[in-house]
């Protein structure tokens, strides 16, 4: 049965209000309005006005629309629908965003952190369709996780479940999530940039050089620089990718052993460069994970691509 849904995607630099239609395991984005994230009260006003305009433009009412889903970076309280001072949203201190949206639209409004919302989207409409036990990993600027356990999103006692990026995999290493040697430090865009800076500094101090990053550009090297150079066959870049892939496998083996999922869906960098990461990742998984748990778990790239933010917010409305 077709259902109208509204979504609100709140990010550190931009926000969006989305109108979509779900039909079984299909979700179609019909319309979207984007705007910059500014001061908290101004941004909330923009969200309210965009919702008004979207509902008016498409004739959406409480009688023909299921709900509004809100996706936002944590920390937050999904049960009360309150945003709790996310580091990338200054001023968003104890903001009851679900109540604000509900009062404005007359629709039920639900809030989830962005990693959980993305997990719901990939589970309902992407690479995790048909599973009851699934884990989604962002593998973008940072590393976050969303857990689907027995057909339901699992948020933990106070919405802190799934913070896989904080798990320490090594006593030393790049810093992610405020912790040296963390899963995020090795398996994220920011972590790969740090790995590159560390390795290239060694090379330059020994009088070497690489074609894809000049010494004066070290501070601005990115994961994209690394993966593009690796795709072109550069030995140093391939070494950096192998290091990231090794620790990706280490982190995934912990997830496999603890949660016994049917699928681990990985987005962003892994989804774009799967072939680079998979051989080393699988080698480590075979060595580290319980064979019985690994046998029933497939590790796959996310399917929703650049639309995942829109689909994530709309998926929260389906919860």
Short mmCIF file of N, CA and C in Angstrom, two decimals, residues 150-310:
data_model
loop_
_atom_site.label_atom_id
_atom_site.label_comp_id
_atom_site.label_asym_id
_atom_site.label_seq_id
_atom_site.Cartn_x
_atom_site.Cartn_y
_atom_site.Cartn_z
N UNK A 150 16.79 -8.54 15.28
CA UNK A 150 15.51 -9.25 15.24
C UNK A 150 14.40 -8.38 14.64
N UNK A 151 14.75 -7.69 13.55
CA UNK A 151 13.76 -6.92 12.82
C UNK A 151 13.42 -5.57 13.40
N UNK A 152 14.22 -5.07 14.34
CA UNK A 152 13.97 -3.76 14.94
C UNK A 152 15.28 -3.01 15.12
N UNK A 153 15.20 -1.68 15.03
CA UNK A 153 16.38 -0.88 15.31
C UNK A 153 16.73 -1.02 16.78
N UNK A 154 18.01 -1.21 17.06
CA UNK A 154 18.45 -1.35 18.46
C UNK A 154 19.24 -0.10 18.83
N UNK A 155 18.74 0.63 19.83
CA UNK A 155 19.37 1.90 20.22
C UNK A 155 20.08 1.83 21.56
N UNK A 156 19.86 0.76 22.33
CA UNK A 156 20.49 0.64 23.63
C UNK A 156 19.74 1.38 24.72
N UNK A 157 20.33 1.45 25.90
CA UNK A 157 19.67 2.04 27.06
C UNK A 157 19.44 3.53 26.92
N UNK A 158 20.37 4.24 26.26
CA UNK A 158 20.18 5.69 26.10
C UNK A 158 20.73 6.19 24.76
N UNK A 159 20.44 5.43 23.71
CA UNK A 159 20.77 5.82 22.33
C UNK A 159 22.26 5.80 22.03
N UNK A 160 23.04 5.07 22.79
CA UNK A 160 24.47 4.99 22.53
C UNK A 160 24.89 3.66 21.91
N UNK A 161 23.95 2.79 21.59
CA UNK A 161 24.31 1.55 20.91
C UNK A 161 24.84 1.87 19.52
N UNK A 162 25.80 1.07 19.08
CA UNK A 162 26.30 1.22 17.72
C UNK A 162 27.48 2.15 17.56
N UNK A 163 28.06 2.62 18.65
CA UNK A 163 29.21 3.52 18.52
C UNK A 163 30.48 2.71 18.29
N UNK A 164 30.47 1.97 17.19
CA UNK A 164 31.59 1.07 16.88
C UNK A 164 32.89 1.82 16.65
N UNK A 165 32.80 3.05 16.16
CA UNK A 165 34.00 3.82 15.88
C UNK A 165 34.87 4.07 17.09
N UNK A 166 34.29 3.97 18.29
CA UNK A 166 35.01 4.26 19.53
C UNK A 166 35.80 3.06 20.03
N UNK A 167 35.59 1.87 19.46
CA UNK A 167 36.29 0.67 19.91
C UNK A 167 37.77 0.77 19.54
N UNK A 168 38.64 0.54 20.52
CA UNK A 168 40.07 0.62 20.25
C UNK A 168 40.56 -0.70 19.67
N UNK A 169 41.22 -0.63 18.52
CA UNK A 169 41.75 -1.82 17.85
C UNK A 169 43.26 -1.95 18.00
N UNK A 170 43.92 -0.87 18.41
CA UNK A 170 45.38 -0.89 18.54
C UNK A 170 45.78 0.11 19.62
N UNK A 171 46.89 -0.17 20.29
CA UNK A 171 47.38 0.75 21.33
C UNK A 171 47.84 2.07 20.72
N UNK A 172 48.27 2.03 19.47
CA UNK A 172 48.72 3.24 18.78
C UNK A 172 48.03 3.30 17.42
N UNK A 173 47.95 4.50 16.88
CA UNK A 173 47.37 4.65 15.56
C UNK A 173 46.69 5.98 15.40
N UNK A 174 46.06 6.19 14.24
CA UNK A 174 45.37 7.46 14.00
C UNK A 174 44.22 7.66 14.98
N UNK A 175 43.92 8.91 15.24
CA UNK A 175 42.89 9.25 16.22
C UNK A 175 41.54 9.35 15.53
N UNK A 176 40.56 8.67 16.09
CA UNK A 176 39.17 8.78 15.65
C UNK A 176 38.30 8.70 16.87
N UNK A 177 37.27 9.53 16.91
CA UNK A 177 36.34 9.50 18.04
C UNK A 177 37.06 9.80 19.34
N UNK A 178 38.12 10.63 19.28
CA UNK A 178 38.85 11.01 20.48
C UNK A 178 39.73 9.93 21.05
N UNK A 179 40.05 8.90 20.26
CA UNK A 179 40.81 7.76 20.79
C UNK A 179 41.81 7.27 19.74
N UNK A 180 43.10 7.30 20.09
CA UNK A 180 44.12 6.79 19.18
C UNK A 180 43.95 5.29 18.98
N UNK A 181 44.11 4.84 17.74
CA UNK A 181 44.01 3.42 17.44
C UNK A 181 42.60 2.89 17.41
N UNK A 182 41.62 3.77 17.32
CA UNK A 182 40.22 3.33 17.32
C UNK A 182 39.82 2.80 15.94
N UNK A 183 38.69 2.10 15.91
CA UNK A 183 38.11 1.60 14.66
C UNK A 183 37.93 2.78 13.70
N UNK A 184 37.37 3.88 14.18
CA UNK A 184 37.18 5.05 13.33
C UNK A 184 38.53 5.62 12.87
N UNK A 185 39.54 5.54 13.73
CA UNK A 185 40.85 6.05 13.35
C UNK A 185 41.44 5.34 12.15
N UNK A 186 41.14 4.07 12.00
CA UNK A 186 41.67 3.30 10.88
C UNK A 186 40.71 3.20 9.70
N UNK A 187 39.41 3.17 9.96
CA UNK A 187 38.44 2.89 8.91
C UNK A 187 37.45 4.04 8.74
N UNK A 188 37.96 5.16 8.28
CA UNK A 188 37.13 6.33 7.97
C UNK A 188 37.93 7.24 7.06
N UNK A 189 37.25 8.21 6.46
CA UNK A 189 37.96 9.16 5.62
C UNK A 189 38.99 9.95 6.40
N UNK A 190 38.59 10.43 7.58
CA UNK A 190 39.51 11.18 8.42
C UNK A 190 40.68 10.33 8.87
N UNK A 191 40.41 9.06 9.19
CA UNK A 191 41.47 8.17 9.63
C UNK A 191 42.45 7.84 8.52
N UNK A 192 41.93 7.61 7.31
CA UNK A 192 42.81 7.32 6.18
C UNK A 192 43.70 8.52 5.85
N UNK A 193 43.16 9.72 6.01
CA UNK A 193 43.98 10.93 5.79
C UNK A 193 45.12 10.97 6.81
N UNK A 194 44.82 10.62 8.06
CA UNK A 194 45.88 10.59 9.08
C UNK A 194 46.93 9.52 8.76
N UNK A 195 46.48 8.34 8.33
CA UNK A 195 47.42 7.29 7.94
C UNK A 195 48.34 7.78 6.83
N UNK A 196 47.76 8.50 5.86
CA UNK A 196 48.55 9.02 4.76
C UNK A 196 49.57 10.05 5.25
N UNK A 197 49.14 10.94 6.12
CA UNK A 197 50.06 11.96 6.64
C UNK A 197 51.22 11.32 7.38
N UNK A 198 50.94 10.31 8.20
CA UNK A 198 51.99 9.64 8.96
C UNK A 198 52.98 8.95 8.03
N UNK A 199 52.47 8.22 7.04
CA UNK A 199 53.36 7.46 6.14
C UNK A 199 54.16 8.39 5.24
N UNK A 200 53.50 9.42 4.72
CA UNK A 200 54.19 10.33 3.81
C UNK A 200 55.26 11.15 4.54
N UNK A 201 54.99 11.49 5.79
CA UNK A 201 56.00 12.22 6.56
C UNK A 201 57.26 11.37 6.72
N UNK A 202 57.08 10.08 6.97
CA UNK A 202 58.23 9.18 7.04
C UNK A 202 59.02 9.21 5.74
N UNK A 203 58.30 9.14 4.63
CA UNK A 203 58.96 9.09 3.32
C UNK A 203 59.73 10.38 3.05
N UNK A 204 59.09 11.52 3.32
CA UNK A 204 59.73 12.81 3.04
C UNK A 204 60.96 13.02 3.94
N UNK A 205 60.87 12.60 5.20
CA UNK A 205 62.00 12.80 6.09
C UNK A 205 63.20 11.94 5.71
N UNK A 206 62.94 10.87 4.97
CA UNK A 206 64.03 10.02 4.50
C UNK A 206 64.47 10.39 3.08
N UNK A 207 63.98 11.53 2.59
CA UNK A 207 64.40 12.02 1.28
C UNK A 207 63.63 11.46 0.11
N UNK A 208 62.54 10.72 0.38
CA UNK A 208 61.73 10.17 -0.71
C UNK A 208 60.68 11.15 -1.18
N UNK A 209 59.85 10.70 -2.11
CA UNK A 209 58.76 11.54 -2.62
C UNK A 209 57.67 10.65 -3.21
N UNK A 210 56.48 11.20 -3.30
CA UNK A 210 55.38 10.53 -4.01
C UNK A 210 54.79 11.53 -4.99
N UNK A 211 54.21 11.02 -6.05
CA UNK A 211 53.69 11.89 -7.11
C UNK A 211 52.39 12.58 -6.72
N UNK A 212 51.62 11.97 -5.84
CA UNK A 212 50.25 12.42 -5.63
C UNK A 212 50.06 13.36 -4.43
N UNK A 213 51.15 13.66 -3.73
CA UNK A 213 51.05 14.62 -2.61
C UNK A 213 52.39 15.29 -2.39
N UNK A 214 52.43 16.59 -2.61
CA UNK A 214 53.66 17.35 -2.37
C UNK A 214 53.88 17.54 -0.87
N UNK A 215 55.14 17.73 -0.44
CA UNK A 215 55.41 17.91 1.00
C UNK A 215 54.61 19.04 1.64
N UNK A 216 54.40 20.13 0.91
CA UNK A 216 53.67 21.26 1.50
C UNK A 216 52.16 21.05 1.47
N UNK A 217 51.69 19.91 0.93
CA UNK A 217 50.25 19.61 0.89
C UNK A 217 49.86 18.52 1.87
N UNK A 218 50.79 18.13 2.73
CA UNK A 218 50.52 17.03 3.66
C UNK A 218 49.28 17.25 4.51
N UNK A 219 49.11 18.47 5.00
CA UNK A 219 48.01 18.74 5.93
C UNK A 219 46.65 18.67 5.25
N UNK A 220 46.62 18.72 3.93
CA UNK A 220 45.33 18.71 3.23
C UNK A 220 45.08 17.42 2.45
N UNK A 221 45.93 16.40 2.63
CA UNK A 221 45.72 15.15 1.93
C UNK A 221 44.43 14.49 2.42
N UNK A 222 43.71 13.83 1.51
CA UNK A 222 42.40 13.25 1.83
C UNK A 222 42.37 11.76 1.50
N UNK A 223 41.33 11.10 2.01
CA UNK A 223 41.13 9.70 1.66
C UNK A 223 40.92 9.54 0.16
N UNK A 224 40.27 10.50 -0.47
CA UNK A 224 40.08 10.42 -1.92
C UNK A 224 41.42 10.45 -2.64
N UNK A 225 42.34 11.30 -2.19
CA UNK A 225 43.68 11.32 -2.78
C UNK A 225 44.32 9.93 -2.70
N UNK A 226 44.17 9.30 -1.54
CA UNK A 226 44.78 7.99 -1.33
C UNK A 226 44.15 6.95 -2.25
N UNK A 227 42.83 6.88 -2.29
CA UNK A 227 42.18 5.83 -3.08
C UNK A 227 42.37 6.06 -4.58
N UNK A 228 42.41 7.32 -5.02
CA UNK A 228 42.67 7.57 -6.44
C UNK A 228 44.08 7.17 -6.82
N UNK A 229 45.06 7.45 -5.94
CA UNK A 229 46.43 7.05 -6.21
C UNK A 229 46.56 5.52 -6.18
N UNK A 230 45.85 4.88 -5.25
CA UNK A 230 45.88 3.42 -5.18
C UNK A 230 45.27 2.81 -6.44
N UNK A 231 44.19 3.41 -6.93
CA UNK A 231 43.56 2.92 -8.16
C UNK A 231 44.50 3.02 -9.35
N UNK A 232 45.40 4.01 -9.30
CA UNK A 232 46.39 4.20 -10.37
C UNK A 232 47.62 3.32 -10.18
N UNK A 233 47.64 2.54 -9.07
CA UNK A 233 48.72 1.60 -8.86
C UNK A 233 49.87 2.07 -8.00
N UNK A 234 49.74 3.23 -7.35
CA UNK A 234 50.83 3.74 -6.52
C UNK A 234 51.03 2.81 -5.31
N UNK A 235 52.29 2.40 -5.10
CA UNK A 235 52.58 1.41 -4.07
C UNK A 235 52.33 1.94 -2.66
N UNK A 236 52.67 3.19 -2.41
CA UNK A 236 52.48 3.76 -1.07
C UNK A 236 50.98 3.88 -0.76
N UNK A 237 50.22 4.37 -1.71
CA UNK A 237 48.78 4.49 -1.51
C UNK A 237 48.14 3.13 -1.29
N UNK A 238 48.58 2.13 -2.05
CA UNK A 238 48.05 0.77 -1.86
C UNK A 238 48.37 0.24 -0.46
N UNK A 239 49.54 0.57 0.04
CA UNK A 239 49.93 0.17 1.39
C UNK A 239 49.00 0.80 2.43
N UNK A 240 48.66 2.07 2.26
CA UNK A 240 47.77 2.77 3.19
C UNK A 240 46.38 2.13 3.16
N UNK A 241 45.88 1.83 1.96
CA UNK A 241 44.58 1.18 1.84
C UNK A 241 44.60 -0.19 2.52
N UNK A 242 45.69 -0.93 2.33
CA UNK A 242 45.78 -2.25 2.96
C UNK A 242 45.73 -2.14 4.48
N UNK A 243 46.38 -1.12 5.03
CA UNK A 243 46.34 -0.92 6.49
C UNK A 243 44.91 -0.66 6.94
N UNK A 244 44.21 0.23 6.24
CA UNK A 244 42.82 0.52 6.59
C UNK A 244 41.96 -0.73 6.45
N UNK A 245 42.18 -1.50 5.38
CA UNK A 245 41.39 -2.71 5.15
C UNK A 245 41.65 -3.76 6.23
N UNK A 246 42.90 -3.85 6.69
CA UNK A 246 43.23 -4.79 7.76
C UNK A 246 42.42 -4.49 9.01
N UNK A 247 42.42 -3.23 9.41
CA UNK A 247 41.70 -2.88 10.63
C UNK A 247 40.19 -2.87 10.42
N UNK A 248 39.76 -2.63 9.19
CA UNK A 248 38.33 -2.81 8.90
C UNK A 248 37.95 -4.27 9.18
N UNK A 249 38.76 -5.21 8.71
CA UNK A 249 38.49 -6.62 8.98
C UNK A 249 38.51 -6.93 10.47
N UNK A 250 39.44 -6.32 11.22
CA UNK A 250 39.49 -6.54 12.67
C UNK A 250 38.20 -6.05 13.34
N UNK A 251 37.77 -4.85 12.96
CA UNK A 251 36.54 -4.32 13.55
C UNK A 251 35.32 -5.14 13.18
N UNK A 252 35.26 -5.57 11.91
CA UNK A 252 34.12 -6.37 11.48
C UNK A 252 34.07 -7.71 12.19
N UNK A 253 35.24 -8.28 12.49
CA UNK A 253 35.25 -9.58 13.18
C UNK A 253 34.63 -9.47 14.57
N UNK A 254 34.84 -8.33 15.23
CA UNK A 254 34.20 -8.11 16.54
C UNK A 254 32.69 -8.03 16.38
N UNK A 255 32.24 -7.31 15.36
CA UNK A 255 30.80 -7.19 15.11
C UNK A 255 30.19 -8.55 14.79
N UNK A 256 30.86 -9.33 13.95
CA UNK A 256 30.37 -10.67 13.60
C UNK A 256 30.25 -11.54 14.85
N UNK A 257 31.27 -11.53 15.69
CA UNK A 257 31.26 -12.39 16.87
C UNK A 257 30.24 -11.94 17.92
N UNK A 258 30.08 -10.64 18.10
CA UNK A 258 29.17 -10.14 19.13
C UNK A 258 27.71 -10.17 18.71
N UNK A 259 27.43 -9.81 17.47
CA UNK A 259 26.04 -9.59 17.06
C UNK A 259 25.50 -10.66 16.11
N UNK A 260 26.38 -11.48 15.51
CA UNK A 260 25.93 -12.57 14.64
C UNK A 260 24.93 -12.10 13.59
N UNK A 261 25.26 -11.02 12.84
CA UNK A 261 24.30 -10.52 11.85
C UNK A 261 24.28 -11.36 10.58
N UNK A 262 23.19 -11.23 9.83
CA UNK A 262 23.11 -11.84 8.50
C UNK A 262 23.86 -11.01 7.46
N UNK A 263 23.92 -9.71 7.70
CA UNK A 263 24.58 -8.82 6.75
C UNK A 263 25.21 -7.65 7.48
N UNK A 264 26.37 -7.24 7.00
CA UNK A 264 26.98 -5.97 7.40
C UNK A 264 27.04 -5.13 6.13
N UNK A 265 26.36 -4.01 6.15
CA UNK A 265 26.27 -3.12 5.00
C UNK A 265 27.16 -1.91 5.26
N UNK A 266 28.07 -1.64 4.34
CA UNK A 266 29.05 -0.57 4.55
C UNK A 266 28.91 0.48 3.46
N UNK A 267 28.85 1.75 3.88
CA UNK A 267 28.60 2.83 2.94
C UNK A 267 29.84 3.59 2.52
N UNK A 268 29.60 4.70 1.86
CA UNK A 268 30.58 5.74 1.51
C UNK A 268 31.84 5.18 0.86
N UNK A 269 33.00 5.30 1.53
CA UNK A 269 34.28 4.96 0.90
C UNK A 269 34.31 3.48 0.50
N UNK A 270 33.85 2.60 1.37
CA UNK A 270 33.84 1.18 1.03
C UNK A 270 32.93 0.90 -0.15
N UNK A 271 31.76 1.52 -0.16
CA UNK A 271 30.82 1.29 -1.26
C UNK A 271 31.41 1.73 -2.60
N UNK A 272 32.20 2.81 -2.58
CA UNK A 272 32.79 3.31 -3.82
C UNK A 272 34.04 2.54 -4.22
N UNK A 273 34.76 1.97 -3.26
CA UNK A 273 36.05 1.34 -3.54
C UNK A 273 36.13 -0.07 -2.97
N UNK A 274 35.04 -0.80 -3.06
CA UNK A 274 34.95 -2.13 -2.46
C UNK A 274 36.11 -3.04 -2.87
N UNK A 275 36.45 -3.06 -4.14
CA UNK A 275 37.46 -3.99 -4.64
C UNK A 275 38.82 -3.77 -3.98
N UNK A 276 39.11 -2.53 -3.57
CA UNK A 276 40.39 -2.24 -2.91
C UNK A 276 40.46 -2.84 -1.51
N UNK A 277 39.35 -2.83 -0.82
CA UNK A 277 39.33 -3.22 0.59
C UNK A 277 39.04 -4.70 0.80
N UNK A 278 38.26 -5.31 -0.09
CA UNK A 278 37.71 -6.63 0.20
C UNK A 278 38.76 -7.73 0.38
N UNK A 279 39.80 -7.85 -0.44
CA UNK A 279 40.71 -9.00 -0.25
C UNK A 279 41.35 -9.04 1.14
N UNK A 280 41.92 -7.94 1.61
CA UNK A 280 42.56 -7.92 2.93
C UNK A 280 41.51 -8.05 4.02
N UNK A 281 40.39 -7.34 3.88
CA UNK A 281 39.31 -7.41 4.86
C UNK A 281 38.84 -8.85 5.05
N UNK A 282 38.63 -9.58 3.95
CA UNK A 282 38.15 -10.96 4.05
C UNK A 282 39.21 -11.88 4.64
N UNK A 283 40.46 -11.64 4.31
CA UNK A 283 41.54 -12.45 4.90
C UNK A 283 41.54 -12.32 6.42
N UNK A 284 41.40 -11.11 6.92
CA UNK A 284 41.38 -10.89 8.36
C UNK A 284 40.12 -11.50 8.98
N UNK A 285 38.98 -11.32 8.34
CA UNK A 285 37.74 -11.90 8.85
C UNK A 285 37.84 -13.42 8.98
N UNK A 286 38.42 -14.06 7.97
CA UNK A 286 38.55 -15.53 8.04
C UNK A 286 39.45 -15.96 9.19
N UNK A 287 40.44 -15.15 9.49
CA UNK A 287 41.36 -15.48 10.57
C UNK A 287 40.79 -15.18 11.95
N UNK A 288 40.00 -14.10 12.07
CA UNK A 288 39.61 -13.58 13.38
C UNK A 288 38.19 -13.94 13.82
N UNK A 289 37.27 -14.05 12.89
CA UNK A 289 35.86 -14.23 13.28
C UNK A 289 35.53 -15.71 13.50
N UNK A 290 34.52 -15.94 14.32
CA UNK A 290 34.02 -17.30 14.51
C UNK A 290 33.51 -17.86 13.19
N UNK A 291 33.97 -19.02 12.77
CA UNK A 291 33.58 -19.55 11.45
C UNK A 291 32.08 -19.70 11.27
N UNK A 292 31.40 -20.18 12.31
CA UNK A 292 29.96 -20.36 12.18
C UNK A 292 29.21 -19.06 11.99
N UNK A 293 29.63 -18.02 12.71
CA UNK A 293 28.99 -16.71 12.58
C UNK A 293 29.35 -16.07 11.23
N UNK A 294 30.60 -16.22 10.81
CA UNK A 294 31.01 -15.63 9.54
C UNK A 294 30.32 -16.30 8.36
N UNK A 295 30.06 -17.58 8.48
CA UNK A 295 29.44 -18.33 7.38
C UNK A 295 28.08 -17.77 7.00
N UNK A 296 27.34 -17.24 7.98
CA UNK A 296 25.97 -16.76 7.68
C UNK A 296 25.93 -15.25 7.46
N UNK A 297 27.10 -14.60 7.48
CA UNK A 297 27.13 -13.13 7.37
C UNK A 297 27.77 -12.71 6.04
N UNK A 298 27.06 -11.90 5.29
CA UNK A 298 27.64 -11.33 4.07
C UNK A 298 27.99 -9.87 4.34
N UNK A 299 29.13 -9.44 3.85
CA UNK A 299 29.57 -8.05 3.97
C UNK A 299 29.40 -7.42 2.59
N UNK A 300 28.54 -6.41 2.50
CA UNK A 300 28.16 -5.88 1.19
C UNK A 300 28.20 -4.35 1.21
N UNK A 301 28.41 -3.75 0.03
CA UNK A 301 28.35 -2.28 -0.04
C UNK A 301 26.92 -1.78 0.04
N UNK A 302 26.76 -0.61 0.60
CA UNK A 302 25.44 0.02 0.64
C UNK A 302 24.93 0.27 -0.79
N UNK A 303 23.63 0.27 -0.95
CA UNK A 303 23.03 0.41 -2.28
C UNK A 303 22.44 1.79 -2.54
N UNK A 304 22.17 2.56 -1.52
CA UNK A 304 21.38 3.77 -1.71
C UNK A 304 22.21 4.98 -2.14
N UNK A 305 23.52 4.88 -2.08
CA UNK A 305 24.40 5.91 -2.64
C UNK A 305 24.14 7.29 -2.08
N UNK A 306 24.15 8.28 -2.97
CA UNK A 306 24.02 9.67 -2.55
C UNK A 306 22.63 10.01 -2.03
N UNK A 307 21.67 9.15 -2.27
CA UNK A 307 20.30 9.42 -1.80
C UNK A 307 20.06 8.92 -0.39
N UNK A 308 21.09 8.34 0.26
CA UNK A 308 20.84 7.68 1.54
C UNK A 308 20.36 8.66 2.62
N UNK A 309 20.82 9.91 2.61
CA UNK A 309 20.36 10.87 3.61
C UNK A 309 18.86 11.13 3.51
N UNK A 310 18.37 11.28 2.28
CA UNK A 310 16.93 11.48 2.07
C UNK A 310 16.16 10.24 2.48
#
